[in-house]
Amino acid sequence: MSALHWFTQVLEVLAALLAAPLFMGWINQCRAWLQNKSAPSLLQPYRGIRKLFHKDAVLASNASSLFRMAPYVVFGTMVCAAAIIPSLGTRLPISNAADAIALVGLFATARVFMSLAAMDVGTAFGTLGARREMLVGFLAEPALLMVIFLASLISASTALPAISEDIATRTLALYPSLAFTAVAFLLVLLAENARIPVDNPATHLELTMIHEAMLLEYSARHLALMEWSAALKLLNYACIGFALFLPWGVATGESPTPGSLLTSIPILALKLTAAGFLLALIETVSAKLRIFRAPEFLATAFLFAVLGLLVHLLLGA
């Protein structure tokens, strides 16, 4: 691996860390505009994280070391995931140590630690949110794995950079199998990131919240890391979608040039801008589902992924 490859790796991680709160702020702005409300500042997530880091942490008297450790583990897993996903270039040194299936395992690790920490203090809301989070994850992971399985069949590799580079270098054409799996991936993205219609990130209603219920006992730097991790997770999922379905614009090849790497940065910014507006539009036109309808929502995602797989196996398209 050349020095440029390592520079690409470091640049991707730094870009993810810095762009994640901005991406969240852009979605909040677009949603406010679409709902004809006064939009918050684009930098509001940065201000919230900065304010939390300057506060003193308050912990429950019966909180164990797991409760204190969970925010750092969750944040670390999201950073590791950002290092594996090819958002700017496909030749990433760290990505050789883990493939797309291991990436799903990283997300599962973060979910398990969040759920255990939410149940650690013993509050009713934390346990309620943890149980719902595990239910959503249990139903979303098979659909996500099916999407990755189809992409690996097309590119003959489970490594996400190799999948992205193979699709990016193919002749531009309409692949029905990828279209079906793109719909499935979008449904999984909404569910895994606690977005409408599965969850509402802007509410604290006890009977409906999932992700927010697990964070009620956190404060100060612990809450800041959890909020930053949530923004990173959303950005990571968006970049996974780009790598699988819109890989054009990333620096590819054994020896990428500095020019191609610099060009990939504004292209990624344009993709994130469009993706943020799309997510805000979906949340605006959708209604919050009852929690008991979430299995039907994720079963639909799994069905679309299976349809994509069948189209590829039977028709080769």
GROMACS .gro file of C-alpha atoms in nm:
model
  317
    1MET     CA    1   0.000   0.000   0.000
    2SER     CA    2   0.132   0.341  -0.100
    3ALA     CA    3   0.128   0.658   0.105
    4LEU     CA    4  -0.165   0.783  -0.103
    5HIS     CA    5  -0.371   0.481   0.001
    6TRP     CA    6  -0.308   0.553   0.368
    7PHE     CA    7  -0.385   0.920   0.311
    8THR     CA    8  -0.716   0.818   0.153
    9GLN     CA    9  -0.790   0.599   0.454
   10VAL     CA   10  -0.721   0.877   0.705
   11LEU     CA   11  -0.911   1.132   0.494
   12GLU     CA   12  -1.218   0.906   0.480
   13VAL     CA   13  -1.232   0.865   0.857
   14LEU     CA   14  -1.181   1.236   0.922
   15ALA     CA   15  -1.442   1.327   0.660
   16ALA     CA   16  -1.692   1.090   0.820
   17LEU     CA   17  -1.630   1.230   1.169
   18LEU     CA   18  -1.668   1.589   1.054
   19ALA     CA   19  -1.948   1.540   0.801
   20ALA     CA   20  -2.178   1.321   1.014
   21PRO     CA   21  -2.323   1.603   1.230
   22LEU     CA   22  -2.344   1.825   0.920
   23PHE     CA   23  -2.539   1.555   0.736
   24MET     CA   24  -2.779   1.528   1.029
   25GLY     CA   25  -2.819   1.907   1.035
   26TRP     CA   26  -2.893   1.911   0.662
   27ILE     CA   27  -3.167   1.650   0.704
   28ASN     CA   28  -3.322   1.850   0.989
   29GLN     CA   29  -3.314   2.164   0.776
   30CYS     CA   30  -3.476   1.996   0.475
   31ARG     CA   31  -3.746   1.841   0.691
   32ALA     CA   32  -3.825   2.179   0.848
   33TRP     CA   33  -3.847   2.344   0.504
   34LEU     CA   34  -4.073   2.071   0.367
   35GLN     CA   35  -4.301   2.106   0.671
   36ASN     CA   36  -4.308   2.486   0.634
   37LYS     CA   37  -4.135   2.538   0.968
   38SER     CA   38  -3.848   2.758   1.076
   39ALA     CA   39  -3.535   2.558   0.998
   40PRO     CA   40  -3.263   2.512   1.263
   41SER     CA   41  -2.907   2.608   1.189
   42LEU     CA   42  -2.704   2.371   0.977
   43LEU     CA   43  -2.441   2.372   1.253
   44GLN     CA   44  -2.684   2.297   1.536
   45PRO     CA   45  -2.566   1.933   1.580
   46TYR     CA   46  -2.207   2.059   1.625
   47ARG     CA   47  -2.320   2.307   1.888
   48GLY     CA   48  -2.517   2.042   2.073
   49ILE     CA   49  -2.223   1.801   2.081
   50ARG     CA   50  -1.983   2.076   2.189
   51LYS     CA   51  -2.216   2.185   2.470
   52LEU     CA   52  -2.252   1.830   2.598
   53PHE     CA   53  -1.875   1.778   2.606
   54HIS     CA   54  -1.842   2.079   2.839
   55LYS     CA   55  -2.100   1.952   3.091
   56ASP     CA   56  -2.039   1.733   3.395
   57ALA     CA   57  -2.161   1.376   3.359
   58VAL     CA   58  -2.432   1.252   3.595
   59LEU     CA   59  -2.453   0.876   3.642
   60ALA     CA   60  -2.708   0.660   3.819
   61SER     CA   61  -2.589   0.520   4.151
   62ASN     CA   62  -2.634   0.162   4.031
   63ALA     CA   63  -2.473   0.212   3.687
   64SER     CA   64  -2.205  -0.046   3.619
   65SER     CA   65  -1.885  -0.014   3.419
   66LEU     CA   66  -2.075  -0.143   3.115
   67PHE     CA   67  -2.294   0.167   3.122
   68ARG     CA   68  -1.986   0.392   3.126
   69MET     CA   69  -1.803   0.192   2.861
   70ALA     CA   70  -2.090   0.158   2.609
   71PRO     CA   71  -2.067   0.509   2.454
   72TYR     CA   72  -1.697   0.461   2.377
   73VAL     CA   73  -1.755   0.114   2.231
   74VAL     CA   74  -2.045   0.234   2.017
   75PHE     CA   75  -1.849   0.534   1.893
   76GLY     CA   76  -1.545   0.317   1.821
   77THR     CA   77  -1.747   0.068   1.617
   78MET     CA   78  -1.896   0.346   1.407
   79VAL     CA   79  -1.547   0.487   1.339
   80CYS     CA   80  -1.424   0.140   1.240
   81ALA     CA   81  -1.722   0.104   1.008
   82ALA     CA   82  -1.639   0.439   0.847
   83ALA     CA   83  -1.284   0.312   0.785
   84ILE     CA   84  -1.414   0.007   0.596
   85ILE     CA   85  -1.671   0.179   0.373
   86PRO     CA   86  -1.527   0.315   0.045
   87SER     CA   87  -1.673   0.665   0.041
   88LEU     CA   88  -1.379   0.841  -0.131
   89GLY     CA   89  -1.160   0.560  -0.265
   90THR     CA   90  -1.167   0.184  -0.304
   91ARG     CA   91  -0.805   0.108  -0.210
   92LEU     CA   92  -0.829   0.125   0.168
   93PRO     CA   93  -0.562  -0.054   0.377
   94ILE     CA   94  -0.789  -0.120   0.677
   95SER     CA   95  -1.071  -0.258   0.462
   96ASN     CA   96  -0.859  -0.564   0.383
   97ALA     CA   97  -0.911  -0.682   0.741
   98ALA     CA   98  -1.292  -0.693   0.720
   99ASP     CA   99  -1.555  -0.750   0.455
  100ALA     CA  100  -1.917  -0.639   0.425
  101ILE     CA  101  -2.039  -0.923   0.649
  102ALA     CA  102  -1.800  -0.810   0.924
  103LEU     CA  103  -1.939  -0.459   0.873
  104VAL     CA  104  -2.285  -0.588   0.962
  105GLY     CA  105  -2.124  -0.745   1.268
  106LEU     CA  106  -1.987  -0.407   1.373
  107PHE     CA  107  -2.335  -0.257   1.361
  108ALA     CA  108  -2.466  -0.552   1.561
  109THR     CA  109  -2.194  -0.502   1.823
  110ALA     CA  110  -2.295  -0.139   1.867
  111ARG     CA  111  -2.660  -0.240   1.899
  112VAL     CA  112  -2.586  -0.503   2.163
  113PHE     CA  113  -2.380  -0.265   2.378
  114MET     CA  114  -2.645   0.008   2.352
  115SER     CA  115  -2.919  -0.233   2.452
  116LEU     CA  116  -2.723  -0.381   2.742
  117ALA     CA  117  -2.636  -0.034   2.868
  118ALA     CA  118  -3.000   0.075   2.843
  119MET     CA  119  -3.106  -0.221   3.059
  120ASP     CA  120  -2.813  -0.182   3.300
  121VAL     CA  121  -2.965   0.097   3.509
  122GLY     CA  122  -3.297  -0.086   3.535
  123THR     CA  123  -3.535   0.188   3.423
  124ALA     CA  124  -3.859   0.096   3.249
  125PHE     CA  125  -3.802   0.321   2.946
  126GLY     CA  126  -3.447   0.198   2.889
  127THR     CA  127  -3.556  -0.165   2.894
  128LEU     CA  128  -3.850  -0.085   2.667
  129GLY     CA  129  -3.625   0.086   2.413
  130ALA     CA  130  -3.366  -0.194   2.428
  131ARG     CA  131  -3.625  -0.463   2.359
  132ARG     CA  132  -3.763  -0.268   2.065
  133GLU     CA  133  -3.415  -0.198   1.930
  134MET     CA  134  -3.326  -0.567   1.937
  135LEU     CA  135  -3.654  -0.652   1.765
  136VAL     CA  136  -3.584  -0.407   1.483
  137GLY     CA  137  -3.225  -0.526   1.450
  138PHE     CA  138  -3.329  -0.892   1.448
  139LEU     CA  139  -3.561  -0.822   1.154
  140ALA     CA  140  -3.338  -0.576   0.965
  141GLU     CA  141  -3.013  -0.773   0.962
  142PRO     CA  142  -3.140  -1.058   0.738
  143ALA     CA  143  -3.257  -0.807   0.477
  144LEU     CA  144  -2.925  -0.622   0.491
  145LEU     CA  145  -2.729  -0.947   0.460
  146MET     CA  146  -2.943  -1.047   0.163
  147VAL     CA  147  -2.861  -0.715  -0.008
  148ILE     CA  148  -2.490  -0.771   0.052
  149PHE     CA  149  -2.519  -1.133  -0.064
  150LEU     CA  150  -2.663  -1.022  -0.398
  151ALA     CA  151  -2.390  -0.760  -0.443
  152SER     CA  152  -2.126  -1.024  -0.364
  153LEU     CA  153  -2.275  -1.257  -0.627
  154ILE     CA  154  -2.253  -0.984  -0.889
  155SER     CA  155  -1.893  -0.887  -0.808
  156ALA     CA  156  -1.767  -1.228  -0.681
  157SER     CA  157  -1.640  -1.070  -0.358
  158THR     CA  158  -1.770  -0.986  -0.011
  159ALA     CA  159  -1.527  -0.695   0.031
  160LEU     CA  160  -1.720  -0.371   0.003
  161PRO     CA  161  -1.441  -0.180  -0.180
  162ALA     CA  162  -1.413  -0.463  -0.436
  163ILE     CA  163  -1.791  -0.463  -0.485
  164SER     CA  164  -1.794  -0.087  -0.531
  165GLU     CA  165  -1.504  -0.090  -0.778
  166ASP     CA  166  -1.657  -0.375  -0.980
  167ILE     CA  167  -1.993  -0.201  -1.015
  168ALA     CA  168  -1.827   0.135  -1.089
  169THR     CA  169  -1.622  -0.012  -1.376
  170ARG     CA  170  -1.914  -0.196  -1.534
  171THR     CA  171  -2.099  -0.067  -1.839
  172LEU     CA  172  -2.372   0.172  -1.732
  173ALA     CA  173  -2.700  -0.020  -1.758
  174LEU     CA  174  -3.021  -0.085  -1.570
  175TYR     CA  175  -2.994  -0.387  -1.341
  176PRO     CA  176  -3.342  -0.488  -1.209
  177SER     CA  177  -3.185  -0.697  -0.932
  178LEU     CA  178  -2.999  -0.394  -0.798
  179ALA     CA  179  -3.316  -0.185  -0.824
  180PHE     CA  180  -3.507  -0.429  -0.601
  181THR     CA  181  -3.224  -0.447  -0.349
  182ALA     CA  182  -3.190  -0.067  -0.348
  183VAL     CA  183  -3.550  -0.042  -0.227
  184ALA     CA  184  -3.478  -0.307   0.036
  185PHE     CA  185  -3.166  -0.122   0.152
  186LEU     CA  186  -3.359   0.206   0.182
  187LEU     CA  187  -3.618   0.040   0.406
  188VAL     CA  188  -3.341  -0.111   0.620
  189LEU     CA  189  -3.167   0.228   0.643
  190LEU     CA  190  -3.484   0.390   0.778
  191ALA     CA  191  -3.536   0.116   1.034
  192GLU     CA  192  -3.177   0.083   1.152
  193ASN     CA  193  -3.135   0.457   1.201
  194ALA     CA  194  -3.461   0.510   1.390
  195ARG     CA  195  -3.618   0.724   1.121
  196ILE     CA  196  -3.983   0.764   1.027
  197PRO     CA  197  -4.188   0.547   0.968
  198VAL     CA  198  -4.026   0.301   1.213
  199ASP     CA  199  -3.923   0.557   1.476
  200ASN     CA  200  -3.931   0.933   1.516
  201PRO     CA  201  -3.594   1.080   1.623
  202ALA     CA  202  -3.759   1.409   1.720
  203THR     CA  203  -3.999   1.272   1.980
  204HIS     CA  204  -3.979   1.170   2.344
  205LEU     CA  205  -4.321   1.008   2.368
  206GLU     CA  206  -4.279   0.714   2.600
  207LEU     CA  207  -4.501   0.474   2.407
  208THR     CA  208  -4.341   0.529   2.064
  209MET     CA  209  -3.970   0.605   2.104
  210ILE     CA  210  -3.704   0.340   2.047
  211HIS     CA  211  -3.359   0.495   2.009
  212GLU     CA  212  -3.424   0.792   2.237
  213ALA     CA  213  -3.551   0.565   2.515
  214MET     CA  214  -3.208   0.404   2.540
  215LEU     CA  215  -3.034   0.741   2.586
  216LEU     CA  216  -3.250   0.890   2.861
  217GLU     CA  217  -2.999   0.803   3.137
  218TYR     CA  218  -2.697   0.945   2.955
  219SER     CA  219  -2.565   1.298   2.992
  220ALA     CA  220  -2.264   1.516   2.910
  221ARG     CA  221  -1.981   1.347   2.719
  222HIS     CA  222  -2.154   1.008   2.720
  223LEU     CA  223  -2.463   1.153   2.554
  224ALA     CA  224  -2.245   1.351   2.312
  225LEU     CA  225  -2.071   1.032   2.200
  226MET     CA  226  -2.405   0.855   2.159
  227GLU     CA  227  -2.547   1.139   1.951
  228TRP     CA  228  -2.231   1.158   1.742
  229SER     CA  229  -2.243   0.780   1.695
  230ALA     CA  230  -2.603   0.800   1.573
  231ALA     CA  231  -2.505   1.063   1.315
  232LEU     CA  232  -2.206   0.850   1.211
  233LYS     CA  233  -2.427   0.545   1.171
  234LEU     CA  234  -2.665   0.733   0.943
  235LEU     CA  235  -2.373   0.862   0.735
  236ASN     CA  236  -2.222   0.513   0.719
  237TYR     CA  237  -2.545   0.364   0.593
  238ALA     CA  238  -2.574   0.636   0.330
  239CYS     CA  239  -2.216   0.566   0.217
  240ILE     CA  240  -2.290   0.192   0.202
  241GLY     CA  241  -2.579   0.272  -0.027
  242PHE     CA  242  -2.352   0.483  -0.246
  243ALA     CA  243  -2.090   0.206  -0.258
  244LEU     CA  244  -2.347  -0.055  -0.363
  245PHE     CA  245  -2.575   0.140  -0.595
  246LEU     CA  246  -2.403   0.471  -0.684
  247PRO     CA  247  -2.029   0.398  -0.673
  248TRP     CA  248  -1.936   0.636  -0.953
  249GLY     CA  249  -1.709   0.920  -0.853
  250VAL     CA  250  -1.484   0.739  -0.604
  251ALA     CA  251  -1.113   0.699  -0.673
  252THR     CA  252  -1.062   0.349  -0.818
  253GLY     CA  253  -0.769   0.145  -0.948
  254GLU     CA  254  -0.443   0.023  -0.801
  255SER     CA  255  -0.282   0.366  -0.831
  256PRO     CA  256  -0.541   0.641  -0.786
  257THR     CA  257  -0.421   0.991  -0.862
  258PRO     CA  258  -0.447   1.282  -0.620
  259GLY     CA  259  -0.675   1.451  -0.874
  260SER     CA  260  -0.928   1.166  -0.866
  261LEU     CA  261  -0.921   1.170  -0.485
  262LEU     CA  262  -0.986   1.544  -0.474
  263THR     CA  263  -1.266   1.507  -0.729
  264SER     CA  264  -1.436   1.240  -0.515
  265ILE     CA  265  -1.484   1.484  -0.225
  266PRO     CA  266  -1.734   1.721  -0.395
  267ILE     CA  267  -1.904   1.422  -0.560
  268LEU     CA  268  -1.958   1.266  -0.217
  269ALA     CA  269  -2.091   1.599  -0.090
  270LEU     CA  270  -2.343   1.609  -0.377
  271LYS     CA  271  -2.453   1.253  -0.305
  272LEU     CA  272  -2.503   1.330   0.064
  273THR     CA  273  -2.696   1.646  -0.021
  274ALA     CA  274  -2.936   1.452  -0.244
  275ALA     CA  275  -2.964   1.165   0.005
  276GLY     CA  276  -3.040   1.403   0.291
  277PHE     CA  277  -3.318   1.570   0.095
  278LEU     CA  278  -3.461   1.229  -0.001
  279LEU     CA  279  -3.465   1.112   0.362
  280ALA     CA  280  -3.632   1.436   0.472
  281LEU     CA  281  -3.892   1.398   0.197
  282ILE     CA  282  -3.969   1.038   0.298
  283GLU     CA  283  -4.008   1.140   0.662
  284THR     CA  284  -4.235   1.428   0.564
  285VAL     CA  285  -4.476   1.226   0.350
  286SER     CA  286  -4.476   0.919   0.580
  287ALA     CA  287  -4.664   0.855   0.901
  288LYS     CA  288  -4.519   0.687   1.209
  289LEU     CA  289  -4.603   0.317   1.213
  290ARG     CA  290  -4.721   0.135   1.520
  291ILE     CA  291  -4.441  -0.071   1.670
  292PHE     CA  292  -4.634  -0.390   1.592
  293ARG     CA  293  -4.630  -0.296   1.222
  294ALA     CA  294  -4.249  -0.276   1.213
  295PRO     CA  295  -4.214  -0.650   1.139
  296GLU     CA  296  -4.434  -0.605   0.832
  297PHE     CA  297  -4.221  -0.310   0.720
  298LEU     CA  298  -3.897  -0.505   0.750
  299ALA     CA  299  -4.052  -0.819   0.601
  300THR     CA  300  -4.122  -0.607   0.295
  301ALA     CA  301  -3.754  -0.509   0.284
  302PHE     CA  302  -3.653  -0.876   0.303
  303LEU     CA  303  -3.902  -0.959   0.027
  304PHE     CA  304  -3.755  -0.696  -0.205
  305ALA     CA  305  -3.404  -0.829  -0.135
  306VAL     CA  306  -3.515  -1.185  -0.214
  307LEU     CA  307  -3.684  -1.066  -0.534
  308GLY     CA  308  -3.361  -0.899  -0.638
  309LEU     CA  309  -3.171  -1.219  -0.570
  310LEU     CA  310  -3.420  -1.428  -0.770
  311VAL     CA  311  -3.407  -1.186  -1.064
  312HIS     CA  312  -3.029  -1.213  -1.068
  313LEU     CA  313  -3.023  -1.592  -1.040
  314LEU     CA  314  -3.302  -1.661  -1.290
  315LEU     CA  315  -3.253  -1.382  -1.541
  316GLY     CA  316  -2.893  -1.278  -1.481
  317ALA     CA  317  -3.000  -0.913  -1.481
   0.00000   0.00000   0.00000
